[in-house]
Every structure is written in structure tokens, then in C-alpha cells.
Amino acid sequence: MQWNRESWQNFNILQQPIYENSDKLQSCKNQLKKLPPLVFAGEVRALKDELKSATLGKSFLLQGGDCAESFSNFSANNIRDMFKLMLQMAIILTFAGGVPVVKIGRIAGQFAKPRSSDFEEIDGVELPSYRGDIINGFEFTKEARKPDPNRMIEAYNQSTSTLNLLRAFSRGGLADLHEVHKWNLGFLKRGELAKKFQNLANEITRTLNFMEACGINSANTQNLRETVLYTSHEALLLHYEECLTRIDSLTGDPYDCSAHMLWIGERTRGINDAHVNFISGIKNPVGIKIGPNGTASEILALCDKINPNNEIGKMNIIIRMGADKIGDRLPKILRELKKENRAILFSIDPMHGNTIKTANNYKTRKFNQILSEVKSFFEICEAESVYAGGIHLEMTGLDVTECTGGAFNVTEETLKKRYETQCDPRLNADQALELAFLIADNLKKRVIKEQ
Ligand code: PEP
Ligand code: CO
């Protein structure tokens, strides 16, 4: 069967809302189809080139953001703080780790959530699960939990303004390397961590002064004053993705212009299912999450379908097995794949395999487990002679308390202080920076080893 942006509708589909009123759904989709694309296909091709270099071990992918964006937490300050955190992490990886960093936010479209159960029960009342603000409301009422197609338009509008601000921050001066001292988020708790970043910023300033003396400065060098932050989200709500998929006027190819990169989750990657059909037809770089039960043959089948020409920079396999399982499962997969010579960028999501519930019913993650899965990933990749190519994180520039541990030591008791996520627990800025320093150390080893 010929692929088109609607062909996914002929396949088995998981994790979708059922809209009561199909006329209303159609009318919202018609509206969305007429709205401008959020990204341009030329930008998507630029990202693919950058991911090619990450696949070849010449750069490193940093992908991160909220588990889910929400309509209620939408604010310029939150976007700015996330942007600053990405810059801080990227500079740690670039300067301390010695490699260029490709930055992709989980932002400007990350609204839909897969759920392990279709229903949620509280005090004997059962209602449909919350599936993200693009689908239904978080509030535990019958009305809020009803899927509403108008929410797709609201999510599109919020994504447009988010992207607009991100583009302004990227080019308007905030990302200028000379501002490195101002990227600090102000609440870095730990003296030691703050000092580490301060030392790095001082070194950068010294280097910039030297370069200035050589005649290289922000005024004459674009790379010093601007950055590029690409966007990504899970291609879960296919009604939305379909509407934003457009034919590029330069190449005649279909691109999903809702984001530069799209991924599909562990729960929706069935090879004969709708999500894989949809994602196989778009030209964007594609991520696939692989949990502890994933196999090399599943990955190969996905590569055959999504990247039949074995294009470098197209496929990103995102491992999320959990700290306790990765050591047992990943080496075998890498060994089997090695024989097949596929162009795959491997990155690690140390969040989704490490989610637990506390005694007082908070969904959380232990920072030590997150660190441990990242360390194992680097060790396993090195042992199997595969590049550890990137990291995929749920994090926020805010000072939340959602994951336990870290230098500031959030405990099960203090989780309630600022537990603000509507879905999964995110790293706060301190924890994200601490992790970035650890990855930088591993990257440094990777680079030195090659010399
Ligand atoms: C996610 O990235 O938010 C997610 C749900 O991931 P996974 O599909 O790996 O569970
Ligand atoms: Co999540």
C-alpha cells in the first residue's frame, strides 16, 4: 500500500483517544492543515546532517525537556530557564567533554502521553486516564477527561509562540558565549557544583579574550553569538502529526513540520502498527525508544522499514532499559547489530526504565539509578566498540523536587516541596548539571581514546 500522511489510519493503533464527535474532529483537522508549518524542511535536513556527525562519533546529542508540556505551566520564564539549562549543559559537554553538541529540546509540541492504563481510579471513581493537554484535561472530572480535538489547535498555538521565543533566544544575544556567566539559574544549591560551572565559565571567558585579541569576536563570528536549538516530541497523536505533515516545495518530499525530529515510544513501536507506518513515510530524523525487552531483530526490522537506504543521521535508537537491566540486555543487542552494519545513532534515556512509586505514592526516580544507567551505557558502548552518541532526558530549568538524590539530596520526604510535574518526574537544574559533568568526563575519555 502506498504511504501518505493519512495511511496510518488503515493500521492497528494503540494509545489513541476516541473523539466522540467526528465532525468536530474533522473540522479541527481541516483548520490545522491550513495553518503554517512550525519548522522548515531545510532546517530538518540541517539537523539530519548534524546527527550524521553524532552517529560517526564526531559530536554528541543532547535531547531534553519536560515529560509533558502543559497549557497551565506555559510561561516565558519557564521557556527561558529551560533554554539556559540546555546552554549550560551543552557548554559543559562541549568545553569539558571536548565535542560539539547537537541540542534538541523536548519542547514546542511535547503534549501527548502514552499511558500504561486507559483508566484511572480514585476513591472508587473510574475515569479515562489523562493523556496530555493536547488530548484531554488533567483535572479528575468526567468533563475534563473527555478528549477534545480543539486542544490540538491550542497545542499548535502554544508551540508556535514557544518556538518563536526559542528562535529569538538563539539568535538575539542570550546564547552569545560572552554571556556564559549569566546562564546560571540563580538557585544552584551546591557550592561545589556552582563553583565547577563558574570555573568553566571563567576558562571560557579567558579563551574568548584570547580569541578577541586574535580578531575573532561575536561581531564577526556567528558561531560565537548564536546557537541552534532544534525541537522534538513523541509522534503519538497521529491526527495532529498528519495535519502538520507537508510536502517540501524544494524536494517534493513529505516532512512532518510539527518538529525537526520525532520519536515513537516503547509502547507504540509495533512494526505493523499505525505509528511505525506514519513515521516510515516522513523525511525527518526519527527516534525509537527501546525498553528492556527490545531485541536486535526488532531494531533491524524498524531500520528496514524506516531507513531502507541506511542513511546516516536518520535513525536514533534511544535505549531506556533501567539501571538494573541494561548490563544484561544491551551488550547482546549491540553485538548482534554490529554484524548488520546499520547506520544507527545510539543514545540513552536513563529516565523511563527507572521510574518507581514511593510509599507515599509519589512517582519518582533515584538520581543514582539515573547516573548508573548512563555510566553503564558508556561502558557497554565502549566494550562493544559503538559510539555512545547521545542522551535523552526529562528535565526542567526549575528548582523542582521530583527525582530523589543528587548533591542537594532530595529525599522521599522532601519530594512534596515542589513536585510539579503532571506526568513523569524530571531532573531539576542542579541534577541535570551534575549529570552533564559526569557525561563530559566520559566523553573526554572517548575522545582521548581515539587520538
Ligand atoms: C517519554 O519519553 O515520555 C516516554 C513515555 O517514553 P517511553 O516511550 O520510552 O516510555
Ligand atoms: Co516521560
GROMACS .gro file of C-alpha atoms and ligand atoms in nm:
model
  462
    1MET     CA    1   0.000   0.000   0.000
    2GLN     CA    2   0.124   0.347  -0.093
    3TRP     CA    3   0.224   0.568   0.203
    4ASN     CA    4   0.059   0.904   0.253
    5ARG     CA    5   0.006   1.119   0.562
    6GLU     CA    6  -0.331   0.954   0.622
    7SER     CA    7  -0.236   0.592   0.553
    8TRP     CA    8  -0.170   0.525   0.924
    9GLN     CA    9  -0.548   0.513   0.966
   10ASN     CA   10  -0.554   0.173   0.794
   11PHE     CA   11  -0.339   0.011   1.063
   12ASN     CA   12  -0.386  -0.115   1.413
   13ILE     CA   13  -0.329   0.175   1.655
   14LEU     CA   14  -0.250   0.190   2.025
   15GLN     CA   15  -0.270   0.475   2.277
   16GLN     CA   16  -0.519   0.687   2.082
   17PRO     CA   17  -0.808   0.893   2.218
   18ILE     CA   18  -1.156   0.826   2.090
   19TYR     CA   19  -1.319   1.152   1.989
   20GLU     CA   20  -1.695   1.149   2.044
   21ASN     CA   21  -1.777   1.392   1.768
   22SER     CA   22  -1.612   1.302   1.439
   23ASP     CA   23  -1.742   1.615   1.259
   24LYS     CA   24  -1.572   1.833   1.517
   25LEU     CA   25  -1.250   1.630   1.482
   26GLN     CA   26  -1.263   1.672   1.104
   27SER     CA   27  -1.323   2.044   1.128
   28CYS     CA   28  -1.028   2.092   1.368
   29LYS     CA   29  -0.807   1.885   1.140
   30ASN     CA   30  -0.912   2.091   0.838
   31GLN     CA   31  -0.818   2.406   1.028
   32LEU     CA   32  -0.480   2.263   1.133
   33LYS     CA   33  -0.399   2.153   0.780
   34LYS     CA   34  -0.424   2.514   0.665
   35LEU     CA   35  -0.201   2.657   0.940
   36PRO     CA   36   0.165   2.725   0.860
   37PRO     CA   37   0.428   2.459   0.935
   38LEU     CA   38   0.623   2.510   1.259
   39VAL     CA   39   0.959   2.419   1.110
   40PHE     CA   40   1.103   2.432   0.760
   41ALA     CA   41   1.224   2.119   0.578
   42GLY     CA   42   1.564   2.281   0.517
   43GLU     CA   43   1.617   2.303   0.895
   44VAL     CA   44   1.525   1.937   0.928
   45ARG     CA   45   1.788   1.848   0.670
   46ALA     CA   46   2.044   2.054   0.863
   47LEU     CA   47   1.961   1.854   1.176
   48LYS     CA   48   2.000   1.528   0.985
   49ASP     CA   49   2.349   1.639   0.884
   50GLU     CA   50   2.434   1.718   1.246
   51LEU     CA   51   2.302   1.380   1.357
   52LYS     CA   52   2.517   1.220   1.092
   53SER     CA   53   2.821   1.362   1.264
   54ALA     CA   54   2.690   1.238   1.604
   55THR     CA   55   2.642   0.891   1.454
   56LEU     CA   56   3.006   0.897   1.342
   57GLY     CA   57   3.123   0.992   1.693
   58LYS     CA   58   3.221   1.347   1.598
   59SER     CA   59   2.959   1.516   1.813
   60PHE     CA   60   2.713   1.432   2.088
   61LEU     CA   61   2.334   1.458   2.101
   62LEU     CA   62   2.175   1.634   2.397
   63GLN     CA   63   1.798   1.593   2.392
   64GLY     CA   64   1.588   1.704   2.684
   65GLY     CA   65   1.287   1.882   2.823
   66ASP     CA   66   0.963   1.830   3.011
   67CYS     CA   67   0.799   1.491   3.020
   68ALA     CA   68   0.492   1.678   2.902
   69GLU     CA   69   0.437   2.043   2.831
   70SER     CA   70   0.113   2.179   2.971
   71PHE     CA   71  -0.117   2.469   2.898
   72SER     CA   72  -0.111   2.587   3.260
   73ASN     CA   73   0.268   2.599   3.302
   74PHE     CA   74   0.321   2.791   2.981
   75SER     CA   75   0.531   3.099   3.054
   76ALA     CA   76   0.820   3.294   2.906
   77ASN     CA   77   1.026   3.240   3.223
   78ASN     CA   78   0.989   2.863   3.209
   79ILE     CA   79   1.095   2.858   2.845
   80ARG     CA   80   1.391   3.088   2.919
   81ASP     CA   81   1.506   2.872   3.211
   82MET     CA   82   1.486   2.555   3.004
   83PHE     CA   83   1.682   2.726   2.728
   84LYS     CA   84   1.951   2.843   2.973
   85LEU     CA   85   1.979   2.494   3.120
   86MET     CA   86   2.029   2.345   2.773
   87LEU     CA   87   2.301   2.605   2.707
   88GLN     CA   88   2.473   2.529   3.037
   89MET     CA   89   2.468   2.156   2.977
   90ALA     CA   90   2.584   2.197   2.618
   91ILE     CA   91   2.876   2.418   2.721
   92ILE     CA   92   2.982   2.165   2.986
   93LEU     CA   93   2.974   1.888   2.726
   94THR     CA   94   3.149   2.096   2.461
   95PHE     CA   95   3.420   2.255   2.673
   96ALA     CA   96   3.480   1.989   2.935
   97GLY     CA   97   3.394   1.693   2.712
   98GLY     CA   98   3.566   1.821   2.403
   99VAL     CA   99   3.296   1.756   2.143
  100PRO     CA  100   3.039   1.971   1.962
  101VAL     CA  101   2.686   1.921   2.092
  102VAL     CA  102   2.366   1.889   1.890
  103LYS     CA  103   2.086   2.038   2.102
  104ILE     CA  104   1.729   1.914   2.065
  105GLY     CA  105   1.455   2.024   2.307
  106ARG     CA  106   1.157   1.809   2.406
  107ILE     CA  107   0.956   2.123   2.356
  108ALA     CA  108   0.711   2.312   2.132
  109GLY     CA  109   0.495   2.005   2.074
  110GLN     CA  110   0.560   1.754   2.357
  111PHE     CA  111   0.198   1.737   2.473
  112ALA     CA  112   0.073   1.380   2.423
  113LYS     CA  113   0.146   1.100   2.671
  114PRO     CA  114   0.121   0.723   2.638
  115ARG     CA  115  -0.039   0.569   2.947
  116SER     CA  116   0.001   0.224   3.097
  117SER     CA  117  -0.372   0.213   3.174
  118ASP     CA  118  -0.670   0.355   2.982
  119PHE     CA  119  -0.846   0.437   3.309
  120GLU     CA  120  -0.757   0.594   3.640
  121GLU     CA  121  -0.938   0.514   3.963
  122ILE     CA  122  -0.955   0.745   4.262
  123ASP     CA  123  -1.170   0.659   4.566
  124GLY     CA  124  -1.379   0.412   4.370
  125VAL     CA  125  -1.442   0.654   4.080
  126GLU     CA  126  -1.307   0.547   3.742
  127LEU     CA  127  -1.237   0.796   3.464
  128PRO     CA  128  -1.036   0.788   3.139
  129SER     CA  129  -0.663   0.849   3.200
  130TYR     CA  130  -0.511   1.188   3.136
  131ARG     CA  131  -0.328   1.167   2.800
  132GLY     CA  132  -0.166   1.508   2.785
  133ASP     CA  133  -0.305   1.858   2.732
  134ILE     CA  134  -0.328   1.812   2.355
  135ILE     CA  135  -0.592   1.541   2.421
  136ASN     CA  136  -0.778   1.594   2.748
  137GLY     CA  137  -0.760   1.777   3.083
  138PHE     CA  138  -0.558   1.678   3.393
  139GLU     CA  139  -0.842   1.756   3.634
  140PHE     CA  140  -1.013   1.443   3.764
  141THR     CA  141  -1.362   1.516   3.631
  142LYS     CA  142  -1.566   1.345   3.362
  143GLU     CA  143  -1.581   1.664   3.157
  144ALA     CA  144  -1.205   1.736   3.170
  145ARG     CA  145  -1.110   1.380   3.079
  146LYS     CA  146  -1.316   1.384   2.758
  147PRO     CA  147  -1.085   1.409   2.453
  148ASP     CA  148  -1.139   1.743   2.278
  149PRO     CA  149  -0.997   1.797   1.925
  150ASN     CA  150  -0.987   2.175   1.981
  151ARG     CA  151  -0.695   2.109   2.213
  152MET     CA  152  -0.483   2.026   1.906
  153ILE     CA  153  -0.523   2.385   1.789
  154GLU     CA  154  -0.438   2.519   2.133
  155ALA     CA  155  -0.126   2.299   2.144
  156TYR     CA  156  -0.028   2.421   1.797
  157ASN     CA  157  -0.069   2.784   1.906
  158GLN     CA  158   0.137   2.732   2.222
  159SER     CA  159   0.405   2.553   2.019
  160THR     CA  160   0.419   2.846   1.778
  161SER     CA  161   0.486   3.101   2.049
  162THR     CA  162   0.730   2.872   2.229
  163LEU     CA  163   0.927   2.823   1.911
  164ASN     CA  164   0.918   3.192   1.836
  165LEU     CA  165   1.076   3.271   2.172
  166LEU     CA  166   1.335   2.994   2.137
  167ARG     CA  167   1.436   3.128   1.798
  168ALA     CA  168   1.466   3.477   1.948
  169PHE     CA  169   1.681   3.349   2.237
  170SER     CA  170   1.900   3.153   1.994
  171ARG     CA  171   1.980   3.449   1.774
  172GLY     CA  172   1.906   3.757   1.981
  173GLY     CA  173   2.207   3.761   2.213
  174LEU     CA  174   2.121   3.534   2.508
  175ALA     CA  175   2.316   3.245   2.356
  176ASP     CA  176   2.627   3.458   2.292
  177LEU     CA  177   2.919   3.275   2.454
  178HIS     CA  178   3.023   3.602   2.618
  179GLU     CA  179   2.707   3.572   2.831
  180VAL     CA  180   2.813   3.236   2.977
  181HIS     CA  181   2.825   3.378   3.331
  182LYS     CA  182   2.463   3.485   3.303
  183TRP     CA  183   2.328   3.143   3.211
  184ASN     CA  184   2.340   3.035   3.574
  185LEU     CA  185   1.990   2.980   3.702
  186GLY     CA  186   2.049   3.154   4.031
  187PHE     CA  187   1.949   2.871   4.259
  188LEU     CA  188   2.238   2.631   4.210
  189LYS     CA  189   2.225   2.486   4.557
  190ARG     CA  190   2.554   2.323   4.592
  191GLY     CA  191   2.861   2.532   4.637
  192GLU     CA  192   3.070   2.271   4.465
  193LEU     CA  193   2.855   2.246   4.154
  194ALA     CA  194   2.820   2.623   4.126
  195LYS     CA  195   3.197   2.655   4.161
  196LYS     CA  196   3.261   2.394   3.895
  197PHE     CA  197   3.043   2.581   3.648
  198GLN     CA  198   3.197   2.914   3.749
  199ASN     CA  199   3.546   2.776   3.684
  200LEU     CA  200   3.441   2.653   3.344
  201ALA     CA  201   3.280   2.989   3.261
  202ASN     CA  202   3.600   3.168   3.367
  203GLU     CA  203   3.807   2.945   3.139
  204ILE     CA  204   3.572   3.017   2.851
  205THR     CA  205   3.598   3.390   2.914
  206ARG     CA  206   3.977   3.368   2.912
  207THR     CA  207   3.966   3.178   2.583
  208LEU     CA  208   3.728   3.435   2.436
  209ASN     CA  209   3.962   3.716   2.543
  210PHE     CA  210   4.248   3.543   2.368
  211MET     CA  211   4.037   3.496   2.055
  212GLU     CA  212   3.932   3.862   2.067
  213ALA     CA  213   4.300   3.954   2.071
  214CYS     CA  214   4.336   3.744   1.756
  215GLY     CA  215   4.049   3.931   1.592
  216ILE     CA  216   3.777   3.665   1.640
  217ASN     CA  217   3.471   3.800   1.819
  218SER     CA  218   3.090   3.791   1.830
  219ALA     CA  219   3.059   4.073   1.581
  220ASN     CA  220   3.246   3.884   1.310
  221THR     CA  221   3.178   3.522   1.407
  222GLN     CA  222   2.822   3.392   1.402
  223ASN     CA  223   2.902   3.073   1.596
  224LEU     CA  224   3.009   3.277   1.897
  225ARG     CA  225   2.691   3.483   1.915
  226GLU     CA  226   2.421   3.241   1.805
  227THR     CA  227   2.315   2.885   1.861
  228VAL     CA  228   2.067   2.638   1.717
  229LEU     CA  229   1.815   2.457   1.931
  230TYR     CA  230   1.612   2.201   1.738
  231THR     CA  231   1.275   2.072   1.858
  232SER     CA  232   1.132   1.723   1.902
  233HIS     CA  233   0.842   1.537   2.055
  234GLU     CA  234   0.682   1.195   2.060
  235ALA     CA  235   0.476   1.140   1.745
  236LEU     CA  236   0.191   0.992   1.946
  237LEU     CA  237  -0.123   1.178   1.844
  238LEU     CA  238  -0.125   1.096   1.475
  239HIS     CA  239  -0.424   1.318   1.393
  240TYR     CA  240  -0.201   1.612   1.484
  241GLU     CA  241   0.112   1.483   1.309
  242GLU     CA  242  -0.085   1.410   0.994
  243CYS     CA  243  -0.208   1.771   0.973
  244LEU     CA  244   0.142   1.916   1.014
  245THR     CA  245   0.294   1.685   0.752
  246ARG     CA  246   0.359   1.882   0.437
  247ILE     CA  247   0.529   1.837   0.101
  248ASP     CA  248   0.854   2.033   0.088
  249SER     CA  249   0.847   2.265  -0.211
  250LEU     CA  250   1.221   2.224  -0.274
  251THR     CA  251   1.244   1.845  -0.283
  252GLY     CA  252   0.884   1.726  -0.320
  253ASP     CA  253   0.930   1.504  -0.012
  254PRO     CA  254   0.695   1.477   0.289
  255TYR     CA  255   0.821   1.627   0.616
  256ASP     CA  256   0.641   1.632   0.949
  257CYS     CA  257   0.675   2.004   1.012
  258SER     CA  258   0.547   1.991   1.371
  259ALA     CA  259   0.912   1.947   1.486
  260HIS     CA  260   1.259   1.882   1.349
  261MET     CA  261   1.278   1.534   1.498
  262LEU     CA  262   1.004   1.294   1.602
  263TRP     CA  263   1.027   0.979   1.805
  264ILE     CA  264   0.798   0.687   1.878
  265GLY     CA  265   0.770   0.536   2.219
  266GLU     CA  266   0.833   0.194   2.364
  267ARG     CA  267   0.459   0.123   2.366
  268THR     CA  268   0.377   0.214   2.007
  269ARG     CA  269   0.666   0.076   1.804
  270GLY     CA  270   0.489  -0.238   1.677
  271ILE     CA  271   0.631  -0.300   1.330
  272ASN     CA  272   0.289  -0.349   1.165
  273ASP     CA  273   0.115  -0.076   1.361
  274ALA     CA  274  -0.002   0.274   1.273
  275HIS     CA  275   0.280   0.471   1.438
  276VAL     CA  276   0.554   0.289   1.250
  277ASN     CA  277   0.359   0.326   0.927
  278PHE     CA  278   0.328   0.701   0.980
  279ILE     CA  279   0.687   0.760   1.080
  280SER     CA  280   0.826   0.546   0.795
  281GLY     CA  281   0.700   0.795   0.537
  282ILE     CA  282   0.838   1.124   0.669
  283LYS     CA  283   1.187   1.250   0.590
  284ASN     CA  284   1.266   1.378   0.941
  285PRO     CA  285   1.524   1.210   1.163
  286VAL     CA  286   1.341   0.955   1.376
  287GLY     CA  287   1.395   0.823   1.727
  288ILE     CA  288   1.271   0.488   1.855
  289LYS     CA  289   1.264   0.404   2.225
  290ILE     CA  290   1.385   0.056   2.313
  291GLY     CA  291   1.296  -0.090   2.653
  292PRO     CA  292   1.443  -0.390   2.837
  293ASN     CA  293   1.253  -0.643   2.628
  294GLY     CA  294   1.359  -0.499   2.292
  295THR     CA  295   1.561  -0.722   2.059
  296ALA     CA  296   1.817  -0.673   1.783
  297SER     CA  297   1.580  -0.826   1.528
  298GLU     CA  298   1.309  -0.576   1.622
  299ILE     CA  299   1.557  -0.293   1.574
  300LEU     CA  300   1.665  -0.434   1.238
  301ALA     CA  301   1.307  -0.462   1.119
  302LEU     CA  302   1.247  -0.100   1.224
  303CYS     CA  303   1.561   0.011   1.037
  304ASP     CA  304   1.448  -0.175   0.723
  305LYS     CA  305   1.111  -0.008   0.731
  306ILE     CA  306   1.207   0.343   0.840
  307ASN     CA  307   1.552   0.376   0.687
  308PRO     CA  308   1.570   0.133   0.393
  309ASN     CA  309   1.858   0.325   0.232
  310ASN     CA  310   2.062   0.317   0.553
  311GLU     CA  311   2.101   0.693   0.550
  312ILE     CA  312   2.338   0.814   0.826
  313GLY     CA  313   2.168   1.061   1.061
  314LYS     CA  314   1.816   0.927   1.008
  315MET     CA  315   1.784   0.665   1.285
  316ASN     CA  316   1.827   0.729   1.654
  317ILE     CA  317   1.780   0.429   1.881
  318ILE     CA  318   1.705   0.551   2.232
  319ILE     CA  319   1.786   0.287   2.492
  320ARG     CA  320   1.574   0.301   2.813
  321MET     CA  321   1.618  -0.028   2.989
  322GLY     CA  322   1.672   0.070   3.351
  323ALA     CA  323   1.993   0.065   3.555
  324ASP     CA  324   1.935  -0.291   3.670
  325LYS     CA  325   1.870  -0.439   3.328
  326ILE     CA  326   2.092  -0.255   3.081
  327GLY     CA  327   2.404  -0.459   3.169
  328ASP     CA  328   2.225  -0.782   3.097
  329ARG     CA  329   2.037  -0.679   2.780
  330LEU     CA  330   2.226  -0.415   2.581
  331PRO     CA  331   2.559  -0.591   2.506
  332LYS     CA  332   2.387  -0.876   2.322
  333ILE     CA  333   2.181  -0.633   2.113
  334LEU     CA  334   2.486  -0.427   2.014
  335ARG     CA  335   2.681  -0.741   1.927
  336GLU     CA  336   2.407  -0.872   1.702
  337LEU     CA  337   2.354  -0.537   1.534
  338LYS     CA  338   2.724  -0.491   1.473
  339LYS     CA  339   2.719  -0.768   1.212
  340GLU     CA  340   2.447  -0.591   1.017
  341ASN     CA  341   2.628  -0.263   0.963
  342ARG     CA  342   2.335  -0.027   1.013
  343ALA     CA  343   2.376   0.346   1.050
  344ILE     CA  344   2.234   0.398   1.397
  345LEU     CA  345   2.288   0.675   1.647
  346PHE     CA  346   2.258   0.518   1.992
  347SER     CA  347   2.153   0.737   2.281
  348ILE     CA  348   2.046   0.670   2.637
  349ASP     CA  349   1.723   0.770   2.811
  350PRO     CA  350   1.807   0.692   3.175
  351MET     CA  351   1.465   0.813   3.293
  352HIS     CA  352   1.192   0.579   3.172
  353GLY     CA  353   1.342   0.248   3.287
  354ASN     CA  354   1.399   0.384   3.638
  355THR     CA  355   1.056   0.505   3.748
  356ILE     CA  356   0.931   0.390   4.089
  357LYS     CA  357   0.649   0.474   4.331
  358THR     CA  358   0.733   0.579   4.687
  359ALA     CA  359   0.546   0.455   4.992
  360ASN     CA  360   0.357   0.785   4.998
  361ASN     CA  361   0.258   0.734   4.633
  362TYR     CA  362   0.490   0.974   4.451
  363LYS     CA  363   0.613   0.868   4.110
  364THR     CA  364   0.986   0.931   4.132
  365ARG     CA  365   1.332   0.828   4.009
  366LYS     CA  366   1.651   0.787   4.205
  367PHE     CA  367   1.927   1.009   4.077
  368ASN     CA  368   2.182   0.736   4.150
  369GLN     CA  369   1.995   0.491   3.929
  370ILE     CA  370   1.991   0.752   3.651
  371LEU     CA  371   2.366   0.807   3.685
  372SER     CA  372   2.424   0.436   3.699
  373GLU     CA  373   2.233   0.365   3.374
  374VAL     CA  374   2.428   0.643   3.197
  375LYS     CA  375   2.761   0.506   3.321
  376SER     CA  376   2.669   0.153   3.215
  377PHE     CA  377   2.566   0.280   2.873
  378PHE     CA  378   2.908   0.441   2.819
  379GLU     CA  379   3.089   0.130   2.943
  380ILE     CA  380   2.887  -0.111   2.731
  381CYS     CA  381   2.923   0.103   2.418
  382GLU     CA  382   3.297   0.121   2.471
  383ALA     CA  383   3.326  -0.253   2.523
  384GLU     CA  384   3.126  -0.320   2.205
  385SER     CA  385   3.310  -0.053   2.001
  386VAL     CA  386   2.995   0.150   1.939
  387TYR     CA  387   2.978   0.527   1.991
  388ALA     CA  388   2.775   0.635   2.293
  389GLY     CA  389   2.613   0.904   2.083
  390GLY     CA  390   2.369   1.094   2.297
  391ILE     CA  391   2.143   1.139   2.596
  392HIS     CA  392   1.767   1.185   2.623
  393LEU     CA  393   1.643   1.343   2.947
  394GLU     CA  394   1.333   1.464   3.123
  395MET     CA  395   1.447   1.780   3.296
  396THR     CA  396   1.342   2.133   3.379
  397GLY     CA  397   1.517   2.462   3.443
  398LEU     CA  398   1.302   2.496   3.756
  399ASP     CA  399   1.408   2.410   4.108
  400VAL     CA  400   1.163   2.121   4.148
  401THR     CA  401   1.185   1.818   4.376
  402GLU     CA  402   1.071   1.525   4.166
  403CYS     CA  403   1.371   1.287   4.149
  404THR     CA  404   1.538   1.181   4.475
  405GLY     CA  405   1.910   1.210   4.544
  406GLY     CA  406   2.167   1.428   4.376
  407ALA     CA  407   2.411   1.655   4.552
  408PHE     CA  408   2.135   1.859   4.712
  409ASN     CA  409   1.979   1.533   4.825
  410VAL     CA  410   1.607   1.543   4.762
  411THR     CA  411   1.456   1.275   4.986
  412GLU     CA  412   1.126   1.088   4.973
  413GLU     CA  413   1.006   1.322   5.248
  414THR     CA  414   1.104   1.641   5.064
  415LEU     CA  415   0.955   1.533   4.728
  416LYS     CA  416   0.632   1.712   4.817
  417LYS     CA  417   0.802   2.053   4.845
  418ARG     CA  418   0.795   2.124   4.473
  419TYR     CA  419   0.651   1.826   4.296
  420GLU     CA  420   0.503   1.995   3.990
  421THR     CA  421   0.506   1.750   3.702
  422GLN     CA  422   0.176   1.628   3.560
  423CYS     CA  423   0.339   1.310   3.434
  424ASP     CA  424   0.689   1.182   3.496
  425PRO     CA  425   0.947   1.314   3.748
  426ARG     CA  426   1.209   1.542   3.593
  427LEU     CA  427   1.566   1.622   3.689
  428ASN     CA  428   1.592   1.971   3.837
  429ALA     CA  429   1.862   2.206   3.708
  430ASP     CA  430   2.116   2.100   3.976
  431GLN     CA  431   2.071   1.734   3.897
  432ALA     CA  432   2.086   1.794   3.521
  433LEU     CA  433   2.415   1.985   3.553
  434GLU     CA  434   2.564   1.722   3.781
  435LEU     CA  435   2.478   1.463   3.518
  436ALA     CA  436   2.627   1.681   3.242
  437PHE     CA  437   2.962   1.693   3.426
  438LEU     CA  438   2.960   1.315   3.456
  439ILE     CA  439   2.889   1.271   3.085
  440ALA     CA  440   3.162   1.524   3.000
  441ASP     CA  441   3.414   1.308   3.187
  442ASN     CA  442   3.306   1.005   2.985
  443LEU     CA  443   3.319   1.196   2.658
  444LYS     CA  444   3.668   1.318   2.735
  445LYS     CA  445   3.779   0.957   2.773
  446ARG     CA  446   3.608   0.871   2.444
  447VAL     CA  447   3.795   1.146   2.259
  448ILE     CA  448   4.134   1.073   2.420
  449LYS     CA  449   4.098   0.705   2.337
  450GLU     CA  450   4.066   0.784   1.968
  451GLN     CA  451   4.372   1.004   1.946
  452PEP     C1  452   0.856   0.956   2.718
  452PEP     O1  453   0.961   0.979   2.657
  452PEP     O2  454   0.795   1.043   2.782
  452PEP     C2  455   0.804   0.817   2.719
  452PEP     C3  456   0.680   0.790   2.754
  452PEP     O3  457   0.895   0.726   2.687
  452PEP     P1  458   0.886   0.569   2.663
  452PEP     O4  459   0.807   0.550   2.537
  452PEP     O5  460   1.028   0.532   2.649
  452PEP     O6  461   0.820   0.508   2.783
  453CO      CO  462   0.804   1.057   3.045
   0.00000   0.00000   0.00000
